[in-house]
Short mmCIF file of C-alpha atoms and ligand atoms in Angstrom, two decimals:
data_model
loop_
_atom_site.label_atom_id
_atom_site.label_comp_id
_atom_site.label_asym_id
_atom_site.label_seq_id
_atom_site.Cartn_x
_atom_site.Cartn_y
_atom_site.Cartn_z
CA MET C 1 35.88 181.19 92.73
CA MET C 2 38.51 179.17 94.59
CA GLU C 3 41.64 177.82 93.05
CA ILE C 4 43.46 174.87 94.50
CA VAL C 5 46.60 172.95 93.68
CA VAL C 6 47.35 169.64 95.32
CA ILE C 7 50.68 167.93 94.88
CA LEU C 8 50.65 164.17 94.85
CA PHE C 9 53.84 162.12 94.40
CA GLY C 10 54.92 164.61 91.78
CA TYR C 11 51.52 164.37 90.19
CA LEU C 12 49.85 167.71 90.04
CA LEU C 13 46.17 167.82 90.83
CA THR C 14 44.50 171.16 90.50
CA CYS C 15 41.00 171.96 91.42
CA VAL C 16 39.27 175.17 90.47
CA CYS C 17 36.11 174.97 92.46
CA ALA C 18 32.90 176.83 91.86
CA ASP C 19 29.31 175.79 92.39
CA GLY C 20 30.14 172.21 93.29
CA LEU C 21 32.19 171.68 90.17
CA ALA C 22 35.94 171.22 90.10
CA ASP C 23 38.64 170.83 87.53
CA VAL C 24 41.02 167.92 87.94
CA VAL C 25 44.46 168.16 86.40
CA LEU C 26 46.23 164.86 85.88
CA SER C 27 49.80 164.13 84.85
CA CYS C 28 49.62 161.65 82.02
CA THR C 29 51.81 159.99 79.47
CA LEU C 30 51.16 160.21 75.77
CA VAL C 31 52.12 156.89 74.24
CA GLU C 32 52.71 156.90 70.51
CA GLU C 33 53.87 154.24 68.18
CA GLY C 34 57.25 155.20 66.79
CA VAL C 35 57.17 156.64 63.27
CA GLY C 36 59.62 155.30 60.70
CA LEU C 37 61.23 153.01 63.23
CA GLY C 38 61.10 149.27 63.56
CA GLY C 39 59.65 148.83 60.10
CA MET C 40 57.72 145.84 58.87
CA GLY C 41 57.75 142.97 61.27
CA GLY C 42 59.98 144.90 63.64
CA GLY C 43 59.11 145.08 67.30
CA ALA C 44 56.69 147.82 68.27
CA HIS C 45 58.46 150.97 69.23
CA PHE C 46 56.73 153.40 71.53
CA THR C 47 57.56 156.91 72.52
CA ARG C 48 56.34 158.26 75.82
CA THR C 49 55.81 161.99 76.22
CA PRO C 50 54.55 163.75 79.35
CA ALA C 51 51.10 165.21 78.84
CA THR C 52 48.48 166.88 80.98
CA LEU C 53 44.81 166.10 81.15
CA VAL C 54 42.40 168.72 82.48
CA LEU C 55 38.99 167.33 83.36
CA ARG C 56 36.63 170.28 83.51
CA ASP C 57 33.55 170.48 85.72
CA VAL C 58 33.89 167.31 87.76
CA PRO C 59 30.96 167.41 90.22
CA VAL C 60 32.01 167.82 93.87
CA ALA C 61 29.82 167.17 96.88
CA SER C 62 29.13 170.43 98.72
CA ASP C 63 30.58 169.11 101.99
CA GLU C 64 33.89 168.45 100.30
CA SER C 65 36.78 170.17 102.07
CA LEU C 66 39.72 170.85 99.82
CA GLU C 67 42.47 172.08 102.04
CA THR C 68 45.78 172.80 100.36
CA LEU C 69 45.18 176.08 98.60
CA THR C 70 47.62 177.43 96.03
CA PRO C 71 46.61 179.43 93.01
CA PHE C 72 46.79 177.57 89.73
CA ILE C 73 48.61 179.57 87.09
CA PRO C 74 47.51 178.67 83.57
CA PRO C 75 50.27 178.93 80.97
CA SER C 76 50.46 182.68 80.28
CA ILE C 77 52.01 182.10 76.87
CA PRO C 78 50.49 179.14 74.99
CA ASP C 79 53.23 176.61 74.32
CA SER C 80 53.05 174.61 71.13
CA ASP C 81 55.32 171.93 72.65
CA ALA C 82 53.13 171.24 75.67
CA ILE C 83 50.46 168.57 75.39
CA LEU C 84 47.49 169.84 77.36
CA LEU C 85 44.21 168.03 76.78
CA GLU C 86 41.17 169.83 78.04
CA VAL C 87 38.05 167.72 78.49
CA LYS C 88 34.53 168.73 79.33
CA VAL C 89 33.18 165.90 81.45
CA SER C 90 29.62 167.03 82.08
CA SER C 91 28.14 164.93 79.28
CA PRO C 92 28.57 162.06 79.51
CA GLU C 93 29.57 162.29 83.15
CA ILE C 94 32.51 160.09 84.23
CA PRO C 95 31.11 157.78 86.92
CA ASN C 96 32.87 158.22 90.29
CA ALA C 97 35.16 160.95 88.91
CA HIS C 98 35.21 162.51 92.40
CA VAL C 99 37.60 159.67 93.35
CA LEU C 100 40.23 161.58 91.36
CA LEU C 101 39.82 164.56 93.68
CA HIS C 102 40.46 162.42 96.75
CA ALA C 103 43.39 160.50 95.34
CA ASP C 104 45.79 163.15 96.64
CA CYS C 105 44.52 163.12 100.23
CA ASN C 106 44.68 159.34 100.32
CA GLU C 107 48.14 159.26 98.73
CA GLN C 108 46.95 157.13 95.86
CA GLU C 109 48.77 157.21 92.60
CA VAL C 110 46.76 158.03 89.52
CA MET C 111 47.69 156.14 86.37
CA CYS C 112 46.85 158.04 83.20
CA GLU C 113 47.84 157.05 79.70
CA ILE C 114 46.82 158.79 76.49
CA SER C 115 47.13 157.42 72.98
CA ARG C 116 45.89 158.35 69.54
CA TYR C 117 42.78 156.46 68.59
CA SER C 118 41.49 155.72 65.13
CA PRO C 119 37.87 154.63 64.85
CA HIS C 120 37.25 151.43 62.93
CA GLY C 121 37.08 151.94 59.21
CA SER C 122 37.10 155.72 59.38
CA GLN C 123 38.67 157.68 56.54
CA GLU C 124 40.29 160.22 58.88
CA SER C 125 38.67 162.97 56.86
CA SER C 126 36.16 164.08 59.45
CA GLY C 127 38.56 166.78 60.62
CA SER C 128 38.51 165.45 64.17
CA ALA C 129 41.24 163.60 65.96
CA TYR C 130 40.53 161.01 68.63
CA PHE C 131 42.33 159.96 71.78
CA MET C 132 41.94 156.99 74.08
CA VAL C 133 42.63 157.83 77.72
CA SER C 134 42.96 155.17 80.40
CA VAL C 135 42.68 156.43 83.95
CA SER C 136 42.87 154.30 87.06
CA VAL C 137 43.64 154.98 90.70
CA GLU C 138 45.91 152.72 92.68
CA GLY C 139 44.24 150.91 95.53
CA VAL C 140 40.79 152.21 94.62
CA GLU C 141 38.12 150.66 92.53
CA PHE C 142 38.29 153.23 89.76
CA SER C 143 39.16 152.48 86.19
CA THR C 144 37.84 154.20 83.08
CA ALA C 145 38.71 154.22 79.39
CA LEU C 146 37.63 157.43 77.66
CA ILE C 147 37.43 158.18 73.97
CA LEU C 148 37.97 161.87 73.35
CA GLN C 149 37.19 163.75 70.18
CA THR C 150 38.84 167.07 69.43
CA LEU C 151 36.54 170.06 68.99
CA VAL C 152 36.73 172.23 65.94
CA VAL C 153 38.94 175.26 66.55
CA GLU C 154 38.25 178.45 64.59
CA LYS C 155 41.58 178.94 62.89
CA ASP C 156 43.11 182.34 62.23
CA HIS C 157 46.65 183.68 61.76
CA SER C 158 47.36 183.46 65.52
CA THR C 159 46.30 179.80 65.91
CA LEU C 160 49.13 177.67 67.25
CA ILE C 161 49.60 174.11 66.07
CA GLN C 162 50.75 171.51 68.60
CA ASN C 163 54.18 170.40 67.42
CA GLN C 164 54.01 166.70 68.08
CA LEU C 165 50.36 166.09 67.24
CA GLY C 166 49.89 168.63 64.46
CA LEU C 167 46.56 169.75 65.90
CA PRO C 168 45.35 173.33 66.39
CA LEU C 169 45.37 174.70 69.93
CA SER C 170 42.77 176.85 71.62
CA GLN C 171 43.48 180.43 72.76
CA SER C 172 44.71 179.13 76.11
CA GLY C 173 47.05 176.63 74.50
CA THR C 174 44.97 173.52 75.12
CA LEU C 175 43.65 170.82 72.85
CA LEU C 176 39.91 171.12 73.32
CA THR C 177 38.18 167.77 73.45
CA GLU C 178 34.98 166.17 74.61
CA VAL C 179 34.21 162.68 75.86
CA ILE C 180 32.18 160.84 73.29
CA PHE C 181 32.28 157.35 74.74
CA LEU C 182 33.58 155.69 77.86
CA VAL C 183 33.76 152.22 79.38
CA TYR C 184 34.31 151.86 83.10
CA SER C 185 34.55 149.29 85.80
CA HIS C 186 34.89 150.13 89.42
CA VAL C 187 35.84 146.63 90.42
CA LYS C 188 39.31 145.55 89.39
CA SER C 189 39.25 142.15 91.00
CA VAL C 190 36.58 139.89 92.47
CA SER C 191 36.71 136.73 94.58
CA ALA C 192 33.81 134.33 94.43
CA PRO C 193 33.17 130.90 95.93
CA LEU C 194 33.52 127.73 93.93
CA ARG C 195 30.12 126.59 92.61
CA GLY C 196 28.80 130.06 93.48
CA ASP C 197 27.72 132.90 91.22
CA VAL C 198 29.42 136.20 90.44
CA VAL C 199 28.59 139.45 88.65
CA LEU C 200 31.47 141.10 86.82
CA ASN C 201 30.73 144.78 86.53
CA CYS C 202 31.32 146.82 83.43
CA GLY C 203 29.47 149.91 82.25
CA PHE C 204 29.52 152.38 79.40
CA LYS C 205 28.23 155.81 78.54
CA GLN C 206 28.04 157.71 75.32
CA GLN C 207 27.27 161.23 74.28
CA GLU C 208 23.72 162.43 74.43
CA ILE C 209 23.66 162.52 70.67
CA PRO C 210 24.22 158.79 70.24
CA LEU C 211 27.10 157.69 68.08
CA ALA C 212 25.13 154.71 66.90
CA GLN C 213 22.05 152.72 67.72
CA GLU C 214 23.78 149.38 67.88
CA VAL C 215 25.84 148.23 70.82
CA ALA C 216 27.91 145.07 71.10
CA VAL C 217 29.32 143.74 74.35
CA GLU C 218 31.90 140.98 74.36
CA TRP C 219 33.35 139.25 77.40
CA ARG C 220 36.55 137.28 76.96
CA LEU C 221 38.53 135.28 79.46
CA GLN C 222 42.31 135.26 79.39
CA HIS C 223 44.20 132.80 81.52
CA ARG C 224 47.79 131.59 81.39
CA GLY C 225 48.38 132.72 77.84
CA GLN C 226 45.11 131.33 76.54
CA GLY C 227 41.98 133.24 75.69
CA TRP C 228 38.43 132.41 74.76
CA LYS C 229 35.12 134.12 74.35
CA VAL C 230 32.66 133.85 77.23
CA LEU C 231 29.63 135.73 76.01
CA GLU C 232 28.67 138.18 73.31
CA LEU C 233 25.55 140.28 73.08
CA LYS C 234 24.47 142.64 70.33
CA THR C 235 21.41 144.78 70.65
CA ARG C 236 19.87 147.98 69.42
CA LEU C 237 19.43 150.90 71.77
CA ASP C 238 16.10 151.77 70.18
CA GLU C 239 14.76 148.37 71.26
CA ALA C 240 13.78 147.35 67.72
CA GLU C 241 12.06 143.96 67.74
CA GLY C 242 14.24 140.93 67.43
CA SER C 243 17.37 143.05 67.47
CA THR C 244 19.14 141.17 70.25
CA VAL C 245 21.64 138.44 69.40
CA VAL C 246 23.36 136.51 72.17
CA HIS C 247 26.22 134.02 71.84
CA GLU C 248 26.69 132.17 75.08
CA GLN C 249 30.02 130.37 74.83
CA ARG C 250 30.35 129.57 78.51
CA ARG C 251 27.34 127.72 79.83
CA GLY C 252 25.82 129.67 82.70
CA SER C 253 26.84 133.15 81.59
CA SER C 254 24.26 135.82 81.01
CA MET C 255 23.62 139.46 80.23
CA ASP C 256 20.33 141.22 80.09
CA ALA C 257 19.64 143.18 76.89
CA GLN C 258 17.47 145.71 78.72
CA VAL C 259 20.20 146.32 81.30
CA VAL C 260 22.79 146.63 78.51
CA ARG C 261 20.66 149.33 76.83
CA GLU C 262 20.88 151.29 80.07
CA GLY C 263 24.67 151.23 79.87
CA ASN C 264 25.29 148.25 82.14
CA ALA C 265 27.37 145.60 80.40
CA SER C 266 27.84 143.43 83.51
CA VAL C 267 27.93 139.68 83.05
CA THR C 268 26.64 137.06 85.49
CA LEU C 269 28.50 133.76 85.75
CA THR C 270 26.86 130.91 87.61
CA LYS C 271 28.21 127.64 89.09
CA LEU C 272 31.81 128.83 89.12
CA LYS C 273 34.56 126.35 88.44
CA VAL C 274 38.27 126.63 89.08
CA LEU C 275 38.72 126.98 85.31
CA ASP C 276 36.66 130.19 85.31
CA GLU C 277 39.51 132.00 87.00
CA GLY C 278 41.46 134.63 85.09
CA SER C 279 41.30 138.08 83.50
CA TYR C 280 37.95 139.03 82.03
CA ILE C 281 37.97 141.62 79.28
CA CYS C 282 34.77 143.57 78.74
CA THR C 283 34.73 145.20 75.30
CA VAL C 284 31.91 147.53 74.40
CA SER C 285 31.54 148.64 70.78
CA ILE C 286 29.31 151.44 69.66
CA GLY C 287 29.42 152.51 66.04
CA LEU C 288 33.05 152.88 65.08
CA PHE C 289 34.25 153.04 68.64
CA HIS C 290 35.20 150.41 71.14
CA ALA C 291 36.84 150.47 74.54
CA GLN C 292 37.50 147.87 77.20
CA GLN C 293 38.07 147.12 80.87
CA VAL C 294 39.79 144.20 82.53
CA ILE C 295 38.54 142.51 85.71
CA GLN C 296 40.33 139.72 87.58
CA LEU C 297 38.27 136.84 88.87
CA GLN C 298 39.62 134.66 91.64
CA VAL C 299 37.69 131.55 92.60
CA ASN C 300 38.06 130.31 96.15
CA GLN C 301 36.89 127.57 98.43
CA PRO C 302 37.72 127.40 102.14
CA PRO C 303 39.22 124.13 103.45
CA HIS C 304 37.36 121.58 105.50
CA VAL C 305 39.59 120.84 108.51
CA SER C 306 39.45 117.69 110.65
CA LEU C 307 41.65 115.56 112.94
CA SER C 308 42.30 111.86 112.41
CA GLU C 309 41.41 110.97 116.01
CA GLU C 310 38.52 111.94 118.22
CA LYS C 311 40.50 111.24 121.37
CA LEU C 312 44.13 110.61 122.11
CA VAL C 313 45.10 108.50 125.14
CA LEU C 314 48.80 108.53 125.92
CA LYS C 315 50.69 105.28 125.81
CA THR C 316 53.70 104.93 128.04
CA GLU C 317 56.26 103.86 125.49
CA SER C 318 55.58 104.85 121.90
CA PRO C 319 54.64 108.27 120.44
CA GLN C 320 51.29 108.46 118.69
CA THR C 321 50.46 109.97 115.35
CA LEU C 322 47.81 112.61 115.05
CA SER C 323 46.88 113.80 111.55
CA CYS C 324 45.20 117.00 110.49
CA HIS C 325 43.34 116.86 107.19
CA CYS C 326 42.77 120.01 105.26
CA ALA C 327 40.45 119.14 102.42
CA ASN C 328 38.98 120.55 99.20
CA TYR C 329 40.33 124.07 99.21
CA TYR C 330 41.27 126.51 96.50
CA PRO C 331 43.60 128.27 95.78
CA LEU C 332 46.64 126.26 96.78
CA ASP C 333 48.08 128.48 99.50
CA ALA C 334 46.90 126.86 102.73
CA GLN C 335 49.04 127.01 105.86
CA MET C 336 48.87 124.44 108.66
CA GLU C 337 50.28 124.89 112.12
CA TRP C 338 50.35 122.71 115.22
CA LEU C 339 49.93 124.34 118.62
CA SER C 340 49.82 122.99 122.12
CA LEU C 341 48.42 124.34 125.35
CA SER C 342 49.48 122.47 128.48
CA PRO C 343 47.30 122.75 131.62
CA ALA C 344 49.97 124.94 133.26
CA ASP C 345 49.97 127.51 130.44
CA THR C 346 47.51 130.20 129.48
CA GLU C 347 48.66 130.80 125.92
CA PRO C 348 49.08 128.09 123.32
CA THR C 349 52.59 127.70 121.94
CA VAL C 350 53.60 126.70 118.44
CA LEU C 351 55.04 123.21 118.60
CA PRO C 352 58.73 123.03 117.67
CA ASP C 353 58.05 119.84 115.75
CA GLN C 354 55.53 120.72 113.08
CA GLY C 355 55.05 117.17 111.90
CA SER C 356 55.36 116.07 108.30
CA LEU C 357 53.26 117.26 105.41
CA SER C 358 51.76 114.99 102.80
CA SER C 359 52.01 116.15 99.21
CA HIS C 360 49.13 118.13 97.75
CA ARG C 361 46.40 116.10 96.18
CA GLN C 362 44.32 117.71 93.47
CA HIS C 363 40.74 116.63 92.96
CA GLY C 364 38.65 116.52 89.81
CA ASP C 365 37.06 119.88 90.59
CA GLY C 366 40.48 121.54 90.85
CA THR C 367 40.47 121.81 94.65
CA TYR C 368 43.38 120.59 96.78
CA SER C 369 43.84 118.54 99.92
CA LEU C 370 46.77 118.34 102.28
CA SER C 371 47.46 116.46 105.52
CA SER C 372 49.95 117.04 108.28
CA HIS C 373 51.04 114.16 110.53
CA LEU C 374 52.21 115.03 114.01
CA SER C 375 54.00 112.59 116.23
CA VAL C 376 52.73 113.25 119.76
CA PRO C 377 55.53 112.26 122.19
CA SER C 378 54.63 110.12 125.20
CA THR C 379 56.20 112.81 127.40
CA VAL C 380 53.43 115.30 126.76
CA SER C 381 51.52 116.07 129.93
CA PRO C 382 47.93 114.82 130.11
CA GLY C 383 45.35 117.55 129.75
CA THR C 384 47.39 119.25 127.04
CA GLU C 385 45.28 120.64 124.25
CA ILE C 386 46.68 120.03 120.77
CA THR C 387 45.40 122.27 118.00
CA CYS C 388 45.72 122.19 114.26
CA ARG C 389 45.32 125.71 112.90
CA VAL C 390 44.73 126.36 109.20
CA SER C 391 45.01 129.69 107.39
CA HIS C 392 43.68 130.13 103.89
CA PRO C 393 42.78 133.14 101.70
CA ALA C 394 39.13 132.01 101.61
CA LEU C 395 38.91 132.13 105.41
CA ASP C 396 38.37 135.41 107.24
CA ALA C 397 40.10 134.00 110.31
CA PRO C 398 42.21 130.84 110.77
CA LEU C 399 40.26 127.67 111.43
CA SER C 400 41.21 125.48 114.41
CA VAL C 401 40.40 121.94 115.47
CA SER C 402 41.69 120.57 118.80
CA LEU C 403 41.67 117.66 121.17
CA VAL C 404 42.80 117.18 124.76
CA VAL C 405 45.38 114.48 125.45
CA GLU C 406 44.14 111.98 128.04
CA SER C 407 46.34 110.29 130.61
CA PRO C 408 46.83 106.52 130.35
CA GLU C 409 46.23 105.86 134.11
CA GLN C 410 42.53 106.64 133.95
CA GLY C 411 41.84 103.79 131.54
CA SER C 412 44.18 101.23 133.18
CA TYR C 413 42.97 102.13 136.69
CA TRP C 414 39.49 100.79 135.92
CA TRP C 415 41.02 97.82 134.20
CA ILE C 416 43.16 96.98 137.25
CA LEU C 417 40.20 97.48 139.57
CA GLY C 418 38.07 95.16 137.43
CA PHE C 419 40.87 92.60 137.38
CA LEU C 420 41.15 92.77 141.19
CA ILE C 421 37.42 92.25 141.70
CA ILE C 422 37.40 89.26 139.34
CA THR C 423 40.43 87.82 141.13
CA LEU C 424 38.78 88.31 144.54
CA LEU C 425 35.58 86.68 143.31
CA PHE C 426 37.61 83.79 141.95
CA PHE C 427 39.41 83.25 145.27
CA TYR C 428 36.12 83.61 147.14
CA GLN C 429 34.66 80.84 144.98
CA VAL C 430 37.74 78.64 145.38
CA MET C 431 38.03 79.14 149.16
CA ARG C 432 34.37 78.48 149.85
C1 NAG D 1 24.60 146.23 86.57
O1 NAG D 1 23.81 145.07 86.69
C2 NAG D 1 24.20 144.15 87.68
C3 NAG D 1 23.29 142.97 87.63
O2 NAG D 1 23.17 142.48 86.35
C4 NAG D 1 24.20 144.82 89.04
O3 NAG D 1 24.66 143.93 90.02
C5 NAG D 1 25.08 146.06 89.01
O4 NAG D 1 24.99 146.74 90.23
C6 NAG D 1 24.66 146.98 87.88
N1 NAG D 1 25.61 148.06 87.81
C7 NAG D 1 25.25 149.33 87.77
C8 NAG D 1 26.36 150.30 87.68
O5 NAG D 1 24.09 149.67 87.77
#
């Protein structure tokens, strides 16, 4: 058996590895609502206490190399002040839990918050206590909400009681728990094209001994302080006939009952509109338990970029206006830039005069348009290439449209030549 401790930003990750299984130790915060403070109608008062979460038996790929080796010393004397939650994660398995093992190497911060959980309508007489644990990893698509149930501890005269929680501790000073239900989403935010389709992923798992046969999935959208229901589906896991009820509030949203029974609560949204943007909350309820995940949806549409002129012939006296139209894009943050490349140069340069911008116009579908008007001075040398370059979040690379400035002589030369020929013909006729 190998024992490993990895330090991460002051977070302590410990892995005790054997047979492709590892233990992950996370620094968490226990958040409790203040007792006897605030009172009726008073603002919520929360206390935050450091706590530790030990996830036992997280599966590790055999080619995993865990480098920083330091022995992990379990508390030799159980401490009734310490909050140490020990969780067996083999059943149900936490999807992608191995991400937690890598968080240290990749310098990603792990967010872990624990709170007491009371199942809906329970009488609190079952002898078990419940906790809700939210774990997510910064910069990685990992987010899980776990519901933990404490295991029964055989009490004797030596059994310690955790001071703050009033729960009996195991011989090694931990609160023994098991995962009974979890909701996860490994996508925290999604971008999808306007009028396109998107799948928002959300999944759940429950203990092998099911908590209940009925599952309800609700998707809500929250945007700018407003919230509304998108879709709700209730079904039975035993596939009883006619057991599925679907409420489709947003037209073009769907979930598949069969897929939901397999633990996939993902929703499909079709024909996306700008108004579909926001925070989607996936709530899965099983029996007395429910947990949620939040996914951000960003709708986007790349701009259509064009120039007002197909060709630009210099006039000797007055400057000419060239406009760049950037049309039907979303979101608002589009950037326009004028560049010029004269025949003598190899690299285009950003024009010192960036023209004048029109105000944003918003269309019925929520997209925007913007134009930039550049005054091309008559002093610009013919053959110069003028480019309008547009950057937008929906574009992988900036989009450019250009034209080459033509010299005025070319046009007038033919005109003068034509005039001369006509004049000569005229004189020839007259003199004959
Ligand atoms: C869940 O179903 C959706 C399609 O409805 C699919 O795109 C997604 O990959 C599935 N997720 C999992 C974890 O199987």
